[in-house]
Amino acid sequence: MGVITRVALEEHRDSDDLSKPYLAMLRNGERTHVAQSGLLGEGLPNHRSAWEVLPGPRELAPGTDTLDVRLRATAANGDTVVQTLTFRRGSYVIDVSYDITNNTAAPQAPYAYFQLARDAKAVGLQSSFAPVAYTGPVIYNETDKYKKVEFGELDKLAGDASRKPPFTGKQDNGWIGMVEHYFVSAWLPGEKKSPREFYARKLDGGLYAAGVITQAATIEPGQTGRVTMQLYVGPQDQDAIAKLAKGLDLTVDYGIFTVLAAPLFWLLQWLYGIIGNWGWAIVAMTIIVKSVFYPLNHASARSMAKMKVIGPKLKALQEQYANDKQQLQ
């Protein structure tokens, strides 16, 4: 099946076992978070179909920067479909494309879907002193801007077919993804405006899906057409993901502390760019913040010192005039 079921981020460690890389995508008895795609229509290959893996390398060879993994399937009408996954060295972006050869006697314009499917389990370290990090589908477009689609809302949509989704499905721009603690996976149709339809729904087995549907250009008989989509699976590196798609950097969610956290994070990144070490950058930021607030801290300390002097005198007066409130005042 043409499903991406495992993405290990070697530069990020598993919080439960630091000797292992963090699995941004996985499928086992406890967790599910996968990327699925395929063509829409009776007899057309999808993520449940059997795909033949075509010959070719499976690892990035030394000196090469790209790796193409190709799979092939034959549609019921005779069309040949080749799915290509393109990996790039040092990149969290995977290009997913479908080359569709029209072996019929009539023109075709098939639809392709690209979706993320996962369970509702929160991952990562959660602090009892801070709001729980959001886990679930997110969507961005010019109409809705950045919007979270809670799993609970998808439960309600599944129970009431007449209920209106909390986002605009048919668009000509935007992207859709899944967010979890520190990481994001997203299908990126590109900045060029083109018809696309976004969806989010509850699946069987406690899973939820969020995806986008696009249409290939008309393919004449005997010709081959292509549908391409980019998949990002990686950390919420605000500067890096902002360059991939408009609004993707909004997945970095500071919650109710955005006003304070955003500028502090910018300062930390700036210091890291100068120092080149996160530990010393944090130390430098701490010194700067303490220096900025030193006048306020100094004034507060002076006020506390004065209260220590006045405190015993106030207590003596309260004891002396315990039965005469007016005189005490």
Short mmCIF file of N, CA, C and O in Angstrom, two decimals, residues 184-303:
data_model
loop_
_atom_site.label_atom_id
_atom_site.label_comp_id
_atom_site.label_asym_id
_atom_site.label_seq_id
_atom_site.Cartn_x
_atom_site.Cartn_y
_atom_site.Cartn_z
N VAL A 184 4.68 19.07 13.47
CA VAL A 184 3.53 19.27 12.59
C VAL A 184 3.73 18.45 11.32
O VAL A 184 4.85 18.29 10.83
N SER A 185 2.66 17.90 10.81
CA SER A 185 2.64 17.28 9.48
C SER A 185 1.57 18.00 8.68
O SER A 185 0.48 18.28 9.20
N ALA A 186 1.88 18.30 7.42
CA ALA A 186 0.94 19.11 6.63
C ALA A 186 1.08 18.81 5.15
O ALA A 186 2.21 18.62 4.64
N TRP A 187 -0.05 18.77 4.47
CA TRP A 187 -0.07 18.69 3.01
C TRP A 187 -0.08 20.11 2.46
O TRP A 187 -0.94 20.92 2.84
N LEU A 188 0.86 20.40 1.57
CA LEU A 188 1.05 21.76 1.06
C LEU A 188 0.82 21.77 -0.45
O LEU A 188 1.70 21.41 -1.24
N PRO A 189 -0.37 22.22 -0.90
CA PRO A 189 -0.65 22.24 -2.34
C PRO A 189 0.15 23.28 -3.12
O PRO A 189 0.18 23.25 -4.34
N GLY A 190 0.79 24.22 -2.42
CA GLY A 190 1.57 25.25 -3.11
C GLY A 190 0.90 26.61 -3.05
O GLY A 190 -0.29 26.73 -2.77
N GLU A 191 1.69 27.65 -3.30
CA GLU A 191 1.19 29.02 -3.21
C GLU A 191 0.38 29.43 -4.44
O GLU A 191 -0.43 30.35 -4.38
N LYS A 192 0.60 28.76 -5.58
CA LYS A 192 -0.16 29.10 -6.78
C LYS A 192 -1.62 28.71 -6.58
O LYS A 192 -1.92 27.58 -6.21
N LYS A 193 -2.52 29.64 -6.85
CA LYS A 193 -3.93 29.37 -6.62
C LYS A 193 -4.47 28.36 -7.62
O LYS A 193 -4.23 28.45 -8.82
N SER A 194 -5.19 27.37 -7.08
CA SER A 194 -5.80 26.32 -7.89
C SER A 194 -6.93 25.71 -7.09
O SER A 194 -6.90 25.72 -5.86
N PRO A 195 -7.96 25.17 -7.74
CA PRO A 195 -9.09 24.59 -7.00
C PRO A 195 -8.64 23.44 -6.11
O PRO A 195 -7.86 22.58 -6.53
N ARG A 196 -9.13 23.44 -4.88
CA ARG A 196 -8.84 22.37 -3.93
C ARG A 196 -9.98 22.30 -2.93
O ARG A 196 -10.65 23.31 -2.67
N GLU A 197 -10.19 21.14 -2.36
CA GLU A 197 -11.25 20.97 -1.36
C GLU A 197 -10.66 20.34 -0.11
O GLU A 197 -10.09 19.25 -0.16
N PHE A 198 -10.82 21.02 1.01
CA PHE A 198 -10.32 20.52 2.29
C PHE A 198 -11.43 19.78 3.04
O PHE A 198 -12.61 20.11 2.91
N TYR A 199 -11.02 18.80 3.82
CA TYR A 199 -11.99 18.05 4.62
C TYR A 199 -11.32 17.56 5.90
O TYR A 199 -10.10 17.41 5.99
N ALA A 200 -12.15 17.33 6.90
CA ALA A 200 -11.72 16.72 8.16
C ALA A 200 -12.89 15.92 8.68
O ALA A 200 -14.02 16.40 8.69
N ARG A 201 -12.61 14.69 9.09
CA ARG A 201 -13.72 13.82 9.50
C ARG A 201 -13.24 12.76 10.49
O ARG A 201 -12.04 12.48 10.60
N LYS A 202 -14.21 12.18 11.17
CA LYS A 202 -13.93 11.07 12.06
C LYS A 202 -13.97 9.77 11.27
O LYS A 202 -14.86 9.56 10.44
N LEU A 203 -12.99 8.89 11.54
CA LEU A 203 -12.94 7.59 10.89
C LEU A 203 -13.31 6.50 11.89
O LEU A 203 -13.49 6.77 13.08
N ASP A 204 -13.38 5.28 11.43
CA ASP A 204 -13.61 4.15 12.32
C ASP A 204 -12.35 3.86 13.13
O ASP A 204 -11.24 4.24 12.74
N GLY A 205 -12.53 3.16 14.24
CA GLY A 205 -11.38 2.73 15.03
C GLY A 205 -10.72 3.82 15.84
O GLY A 205 -9.53 3.71 16.18
N GLY A 206 -11.45 4.90 16.14
CA GLY A 206 -10.90 5.96 16.95
C GLY A 206 -9.90 6.85 16.23
O GLY A 206 -9.10 7.54 16.87
N LEU A 207 -9.94 6.86 14.90
CA LEU A 207 -9.02 7.68 14.11
C LEU A 207 -9.75 8.87 13.52
O LEU A 207 -10.98 8.90 13.40
N TYR A 208 -8.95 9.88 13.13
CA TYR A 208 -9.47 11.09 12.50
C TYR A 208 -8.61 11.41 11.29
O TYR A 208 -7.40 11.15 11.28
N ALA A 209 -9.23 11.98 10.26
CA ALA A 209 -8.51 12.30 9.03
C ALA A 209 -8.68 13.77 8.70
O ALA A 209 -9.73 14.38 8.96
N ALA A 210 -7.64 14.34 8.11
CA ALA A 210 -7.68 15.71 7.60
C ALA A 210 -6.93 15.70 6.28
O ALA A 210 -5.80 15.20 6.21
N GLY A 211 -7.57 16.21 5.23
CA GLY A 211 -6.92 16.12 3.93
C GLY A 211 -7.41 17.13 2.92
O GLY A 211 -8.23 18.00 3.23
N VAL A 212 -6.89 16.99 1.70
CA VAL A 212 -7.22 17.90 0.62
C VAL A 212 -7.38 17.09 -0.67
O VAL A 212 -6.69 16.10 -0.89
N ILE A 213 -8.33 17.53 -1.51
CA ILE A 213 -8.60 16.89 -2.79
C ILE A 213 -8.27 17.88 -3.91
O ILE A 213 -8.66 19.04 -3.85
N THR A 214 -7.52 17.42 -4.90
CA THR A 214 -7.20 18.25 -6.06
C THR A 214 -7.52 17.47 -7.33
O THR A 214 -7.67 16.25 -7.30
N GLN A 215 -7.60 18.18 -8.45
CA GLN A 215 -7.92 17.53 -9.72
C GLN A 215 -6.76 17.69 -10.70
O GLN A 215 -6.16 18.78 -10.80
N ALA A 216 -6.46 16.62 -11.42
CA ALA A 216 -5.41 16.69 -12.44
C ALA A 216 -5.94 17.42 -13.67
O ALA A 216 -7.14 17.47 -13.91
N ALA A 217 -5.03 18.00 -14.44
CA ALA A 217 -5.43 18.58 -15.71
C ALA A 217 -5.90 17.47 -16.63
O ALA A 217 -5.56 16.29 -16.46
N THR A 218 -6.70 17.83 -17.62
CA THR A 218 -7.27 16.83 -18.53
C THR A 218 -6.16 16.05 -19.24
O THR A 218 -5.19 16.64 -19.75
N ILE A 219 -6.30 14.72 -19.21
CA ILE A 219 -5.31 13.82 -19.82
C ILE A 219 -5.94 13.20 -21.07
O ILE A 219 -6.94 12.48 -20.98
N GLU A 220 -5.37 13.48 -22.21
CA GLU A 220 -5.89 12.93 -23.45
C GLU A 220 -5.50 11.45 -23.57
O GLU A 220 -4.56 10.99 -22.93
N PRO A 221 -6.24 10.67 -24.39
CA PRO A 221 -5.93 9.25 -24.57
C PRO A 221 -4.47 9.07 -25.01
O PRO A 221 -3.97 9.78 -25.90
N GLY A 222 -3.79 8.13 -24.35
CA GLY A 222 -2.41 7.84 -24.69
C GLY A 222 -1.40 8.78 -24.04
O GLY A 222 -0.19 8.55 -24.15
N GLN A 223 -1.89 9.79 -23.33
CA GLN A 223 -0.99 10.75 -22.70
C GLN A 223 -0.88 10.48 -21.19
O GLN A 223 -1.68 9.74 -20.61
N THR A 224 0.11 11.12 -20.56
CA THR A 224 0.33 10.98 -19.12
C THR A 224 0.22 12.32 -18.43
O THR A 224 0.82 13.31 -18.88
N GLY A 225 -0.57 12.37 -17.38
CA GLY A 225 -0.72 13.58 -16.58
C GLY A 225 -0.16 13.37 -15.18
O GLY A 225 0.00 12.23 -14.73
N ARG A 226 0.13 14.46 -14.50
CA ARG A 226 0.75 14.36 -13.16
C ARG A 226 0.00 15.21 -12.15
O ARG A 226 -0.43 16.33 -12.44
N VAL A 227 -0.14 14.66 -10.94
CA VAL A 227 -0.65 15.38 -9.78
C VAL A 227 0.43 15.33 -8.71
O VAL A 227 0.95 14.25 -8.40
N THR A 228 0.80 16.49 -8.15
CA THR A 228 1.89 16.55 -7.18
C THR A 228 1.46 17.31 -5.93
O THR A 228 0.71 18.28 -6.00
N MET A 229 1.94 16.84 -4.78
CA MET A 229 1.67 17.50 -3.50
C MET A 229 2.90 17.35 -2.62
O MET A 229 3.58 16.32 -2.65
N GLN A 230 3.19 18.38 -1.83
CA GLN A 230 4.29 18.30 -0.87
C GLN A 230 3.76 17.95 0.51
O GLN A 230 2.71 18.43 0.93
N LEU A 231 4.52 17.11 1.20
CA LEU A 231 4.19 16.72 2.57
C LEU A 231 5.33 17.14 3.48
O LEU A 231 6.48 16.74 3.28
N TYR A 232 5.00 17.95 4.48
CA TYR A 232 5.99 18.33 5.49
C TYR A 232 5.74 17.52 6.75
O TYR A 232 4.62 17.48 7.26
N VAL A 233 6.79 16.88 7.25
CA VAL A 233 6.71 16.14 8.52
C VAL A 233 7.96 16.49 9.31
O VAL A 233 9.06 16.05 8.99
N GLY A 234 7.80 17.32 10.34
CA GLY A 234 8.98 17.73 11.08
C GLY A 234 8.66 18.65 12.23
O GLY A 234 7.50 18.81 12.63
N PRO A 235 9.69 19.28 12.78
CA PRO A 235 9.51 20.16 13.94
C PRO A 235 8.85 21.48 13.58
O PRO A 235 8.88 21.90 12.41
N GLN A 236 8.29 22.13 14.57
CA GLN A 236 7.69 23.44 14.37
C GLN A 236 8.78 24.52 14.45
O GLN A 236 8.77 25.38 15.34
N ASP A 237 9.70 24.45 13.50
CA ASP A 237 10.77 25.45 13.39
C ASP A 237 10.17 26.67 12.70
O ASP A 237 9.98 26.67 11.48
N GLN A 238 9.87 27.70 13.47
CA GLN A 238 9.06 28.81 12.99
C GLN A 238 9.63 29.47 11.74
O GLN A 238 8.91 29.74 10.78
N ASP A 239 10.93 29.73 11.72
CA ASP A 239 11.54 30.40 10.57
C ASP A 239 11.53 29.50 9.34
O ASP A 239 11.26 29.96 8.22
N ALA A 240 11.84 28.22 9.53
CA ALA A 240 11.94 27.30 8.39
C ALA A 240 10.58 27.05 7.76
O ALA A 240 10.43 27.09 6.53
N ILE A 241 9.57 26.77 8.57
CA ILE A 241 8.26 26.43 7.99
C ILE A 241 7.54 27.64 7.43
O ILE A 241 6.68 27.50 6.55
N ALA A 242 7.90 28.84 7.90
CA ALA A 242 7.29 30.05 7.34
C ALA A 242 7.65 30.22 5.87
O ALA A 242 6.90 30.83 5.10
N LYS A 243 8.79 29.66 5.45
CA LYS A 243 9.23 29.76 4.06
C LYS A 243 8.54 28.74 3.16
O LYS A 243 8.56 28.88 1.94
N LEU A 244 7.94 27.71 3.75
CA LEU A 244 7.31 26.65 2.96
C LEU A 244 5.91 27.02 2.52
O LEU A 244 5.51 26.72 1.39
N ALA A 245 5.13 27.64 3.40
CA ALA A 245 3.75 27.98 3.07
C ALA A 245 3.28 29.11 3.97
O ALA A 245 3.64 29.16 5.15
N LYS A 246 2.48 29.98 3.42
CA LYS A 246 1.93 31.08 4.19
C LYS A 246 1.08 30.56 5.34
O LYS A 246 0.20 29.71 5.14
N GLY A 247 1.37 31.04 6.54
CA GLY A 247 0.58 30.65 7.70
C GLY A 247 1.05 29.38 8.39
O GLY A 247 0.55 29.05 9.47
N LEU A 248 2.02 28.66 7.81
CA LEU A 248 2.45 27.41 8.43
C LEU A 248 3.17 27.67 9.75
O LEU A 248 3.14 26.83 10.66
N ASP A 249 3.79 28.84 9.88
CA ASP A 249 4.48 29.17 11.14
C ASP A 249 3.51 29.40 12.29
O ASP A 249 3.92 29.41 13.45
N LEU A 250 2.22 29.55 11.98
CA LEU A 250 1.22 29.75 13.04
C LEU A 250 0.97 28.47 13.83
O LEU A 250 0.31 28.51 14.87
N THR A 251 1.49 27.35 13.35
CA THR A 251 1.35 26.10 14.11
C THR A 251 2.17 26.14 15.40
O THR A 251 1.96 25.31 16.29
N VAL A 252 3.12 27.08 15.48
CA VAL A 252 3.86 27.28 16.73
C VAL A 252 2.92 28.03 17.67
O VAL A 252 2.74 29.24 17.55
N ASP A 253 2.34 27.31 18.59
CA ASP A 253 1.27 27.86 19.43
C ASP A 253 1.77 28.11 20.84
O ASP A 253 2.10 27.18 21.57
N TYR A 254 1.83 29.38 21.23
CA TYR A 254 2.25 29.74 22.58
C TYR A 254 1.07 29.83 23.54
O TYR A 254 1.25 30.13 24.73
N GLY A 255 -0.14 29.63 23.03
CA GLY A 255 -1.32 29.67 23.88
C GLY A 255 -1.55 31.06 24.46
O GLY A 255 -1.33 32.08 23.81
N ILE A 256 -1.97 31.10 25.74
CA ILE A 256 -2.30 32.38 26.37
C ILE A 256 -1.06 33.20 26.68
O ILE A 256 -1.16 34.37 27.05
N PHE A 257 0.13 32.61 26.50
CA PHE A 257 1.37 33.33 26.80
C PHE A 257 2.02 33.90 25.55
O PHE A 257 3.19 34.27 25.56
N THR A 258 1.28 33.99 24.42
CA THR A 258 1.85 34.43 23.16
C THR A 258 2.51 35.80 23.28
O THR A 258 3.61 36.02 22.75
N VAL A 259 1.86 36.74 23.96
CA VAL A 259 2.38 38.11 24.06
C VAL A 259 3.77 38.13 24.68
O VAL A 259 4.64 38.91 24.27
N LEU A 260 4.02 37.26 25.65
CA LEU A 260 5.33 37.19 26.30
C LEU A 260 6.27 36.22 25.59
O LEU A 260 7.46 36.53 25.40
N ALA A 261 5.76 35.07 25.20
CA ALA A 261 6.62 34.01 24.69
C ALA A 261 7.18 34.32 23.30
O ALA A 261 8.34 34.01 23.02
N ALA A 262 6.37 34.91 22.43
CA ALA A 262 6.82 35.16 21.06
C ALA A 262 8.05 36.05 21.00
O ALA A 262 9.04 35.71 20.35
N PRO A 263 8.05 37.22 21.66
CA PRO A 263 9.26 38.05 21.62
C PRO A 263 10.46 37.41 22.32
O PRO A 263 11.60 37.59 21.89
N LEU A 264 10.21 36.65 23.39
CA LEU A 264 11.32 35.96 24.07
C LEU A 264 11.93 34.89 23.17
O LEU A 264 13.16 34.72 23.15
N PHE A 265 11.09 34.20 22.42
CA PHE A 265 11.59 33.19 21.50
C PHE A 265 12.41 33.84 20.39
O PHE A 265 13.46 33.32 19.97
N TRP A 266 11.93 34.99 19.89
CA TRP A 266 12.69 35.70 18.87
C TRP A 266 14.05 36.13 19.40
O TRP A 266 15.07 35.99 18.72
N LEU A 267 14.08 36.63 20.64
CA LEU A 267 15.34 37.03 21.27
C LEU A 267 16.27 35.83 21.43
O LEU A 267 17.48 35.94 21.16
N LEU A 268 15.71 34.69 21.83
CA LEU A 268 16.53 33.49 22.01
C LEU A 268 17.14 33.04 20.69
O LEU A 268 18.33 32.68 20.62
N GLN A 269 16.35 33.07 19.62
CA GLN A 269 16.87 32.68 18.31
C GLN A 269 17.96 33.63 17.84
O GLN A 269 18.98 33.22 17.26
N TRP A 270 17.76 34.93 18.09
CA TRP A 270 18.76 35.93 17.69
C TRP A 270 20.08 35.71 18.43
O TRP A 270 21.16 35.77 17.83
N LEU A 271 19.99 35.43 19.72
CA LEU A 271 21.19 35.18 20.51
C LEU A 271 21.88 33.89 20.06
O LEU A 271 23.11 33.82 20.00
N TYR A 272 21.08 32.87 19.71
CA TYR A 272 21.67 31.62 19.23
C TYR A 272 22.43 31.86 17.92
O TYR A 272 23.50 31.28 17.69
N GLY A 273 21.88 32.73 17.06
CA GLY A 273 22.56 33.04 15.82
C GLY A 273 23.92 33.69 16.04
O GLY A 273 24.83 33.54 15.22
N ILE A 274 24.06 34.41 17.16
CA ILE A 274 25.34 35.07 17.47
C ILE A 274 26.28 34.12 18.21
O ILE A 274 27.47 34.01 17.88
N ILE A 275 25.73 33.40 19.21
CA ILE A 275 26.56 32.56 20.08
C ILE A 275 26.79 31.17 19.49
O ILE A 275 27.88 30.61 19.61
N GLY A 276 25.77 30.60 18.87
CA GLY A 276 25.91 29.28 18.27
C GLY A 276 25.73 28.13 19.24
O GLY A 276 26.03 26.98 18.92
N ASN A 277 25.22 28.43 20.44
CA ASN A 277 25.00 27.38 21.45
C ASN A 277 23.73 27.73 22.20
O ASN A 277 23.61 28.83 22.77
N TRP A 278 22.77 26.77 22.22
CA TRP A 278 21.48 27.05 22.86
C TRP A 278 21.62 27.28 24.35
O TRP A 278 20.93 28.14 24.92
N GLY A 279 22.49 26.53 25.01
CA GLY A 279 22.67 26.69 26.46
C GLY A 279 23.13 28.08 26.83
O GLY A 279 22.55 28.74 27.70
N TRP A 280 24.20 28.55 26.16
CA TRP A 280 24.71 29.89 26.46
C TRP A 280 23.75 30.97 25.98
O TRP A 280 23.69 32.06 26.56
N ALA A 281 22.98 30.67 24.93
CA ALA A 281 21.97 31.64 24.46
C ALA A 281 20.90 31.84 25.53
O ALA A 281 20.44 32.97 25.77
N ILE A 282 20.50 30.75 26.20
CA ILE A 282 19.52 30.86 27.29
C ILE A 282 20.08 31.65 28.45
O ILE A 282 19.40 32.49 29.06
N VAL A 283 21.38 31.40 28.78
CA VAL A 283 22.03 32.16 29.86
C VAL A 283 22.06 33.65 29.52
O VAL A 283 21.73 34.51 30.37
N ALA A 284 22.43 33.97 28.27
CA ALA A 284 22.50 35.36 27.85
C ALA A 284 21.12 36.02 27.89
O ALA A 284 20.98 37.17 28.33
N MET A 285 20.09 35.29 27.46
CA MET A 285 18.74 35.83 27.49
C MET A 285 18.30 36.10 28.92
O MET A 285 17.66 37.13 29.21
N THR A 286 18.64 35.19 29.83
CA THR A 286 18.27 35.36 31.24
C THR A 286 18.90 36.62 31.81
O THR A 286 18.26 37.39 32.54
N ILE A 287 20.18 36.85 31.48
CA ILE A 287 20.88 38.05 31.96
C ILE A 287 20.22 39.31 31.42
O ILE A 287 20.02 40.30 32.14
N ILE A 288 19.87 39.28 30.12
CA ILE A 288 19.24 40.45 29.50
C ILE A 288 17.89 40.75 30.15
O ILE A 288 17.57 41.90 30.48
N VAL A 289 17.09 39.71 30.34
CA VAL A 289 15.76 39.90 30.93
C VAL A 289 15.87 40.43 32.36
O VAL A 289 15.15 41.35 32.76
N LYS A 290 16.80 39.86 33.13
CA LYS A 290 16.99 40.33 34.51
C LYS A 290 17.48 41.78 34.53
O LYS A 290 17.10 42.56 35.42
N SER A 291 18.32 42.15 33.57
CA SER A 291 18.83 43.53 33.50
C SER A 291 17.70 44.51 33.20
O SER A 291 17.63 45.60 33.77
N VAL A 292 16.80 44.09 32.29
CA VAL A 292 15.68 44.96 31.91
C VAL A 292 14.76 45.20 33.09
O VAL A 292 14.28 46.33 33.31
N PHE A 293 14.52 44.15 33.87
CA PHE A 293 13.59 44.26 34.99
C PHE A 293 14.28 44.62 36.31
O PHE A 293 13.62 44.67 37.35
N TYR A 294 15.58 44.92 36.27
CA TYR A 294 16.31 45.24 37.51
C TYR A 294 15.72 46.45 38.22
O TYR A 294 15.54 46.42 39.45
N PRO A 295 15.42 47.57 37.51
CA PRO A 295 14.84 48.73 38.22
C PRO A 295 13.55 48.37 38.97
O PRO A 295 13.34 48.83 40.10
N LEU A 296 12.69 47.56 38.33
CA LEU A 296 11.44 47.18 38.99
C LEU A 296 11.71 46.28 40.19
O LEU A 296 11.11 46.46 41.27
N ASN A 297 12.62 45.34 40.02
CA ASN A 297 12.96 44.45 41.13
C ASN A 297 13.60 45.21 42.29
O ASN A 297 13.33 44.92 43.46
N HIS A 298 14.44 46.22 41.94
CA HIS A 298 15.11 47.01 42.97
C HIS A 298 14.08 47.83 43.75
O HIS A 298 14.13 47.91 45.00
N ALA A 299 13.14 48.45 43.02
CA ALA A 299 12.10 49.23 43.68
C ALA A 299 11.23 48.36 44.57
O ALA A 299 10.84 48.75 45.68
N SER A 300 10.92 47.15 44.09
CA SER A 300 10.12 46.22 44.88
C SER A 300 10.86 45.81 46.16
O SER A 300 10.26 45.73 47.23
N ALA A 301 12.18 45.59 46.02
CA ALA A 301 12.96 45.20 47.20
C ALA A 301 13.00 46.33 48.23
O ALA A 301 12.92 46.08 49.44
N ARG A 302 13.10 47.57 47.77
CA ARG A 302 13.11 48.72 48.70
C ARG A 302 11.77 48.83 49.41
O ARG A 302 11.72 49.12 50.62
N SER A 303 10.69 48.60 48.68
CA SER A 303 9.37 48.68 49.30
C SER A 303 9.21 47.60 50.37
O SER A 303 8.66 47.84 51.45
#
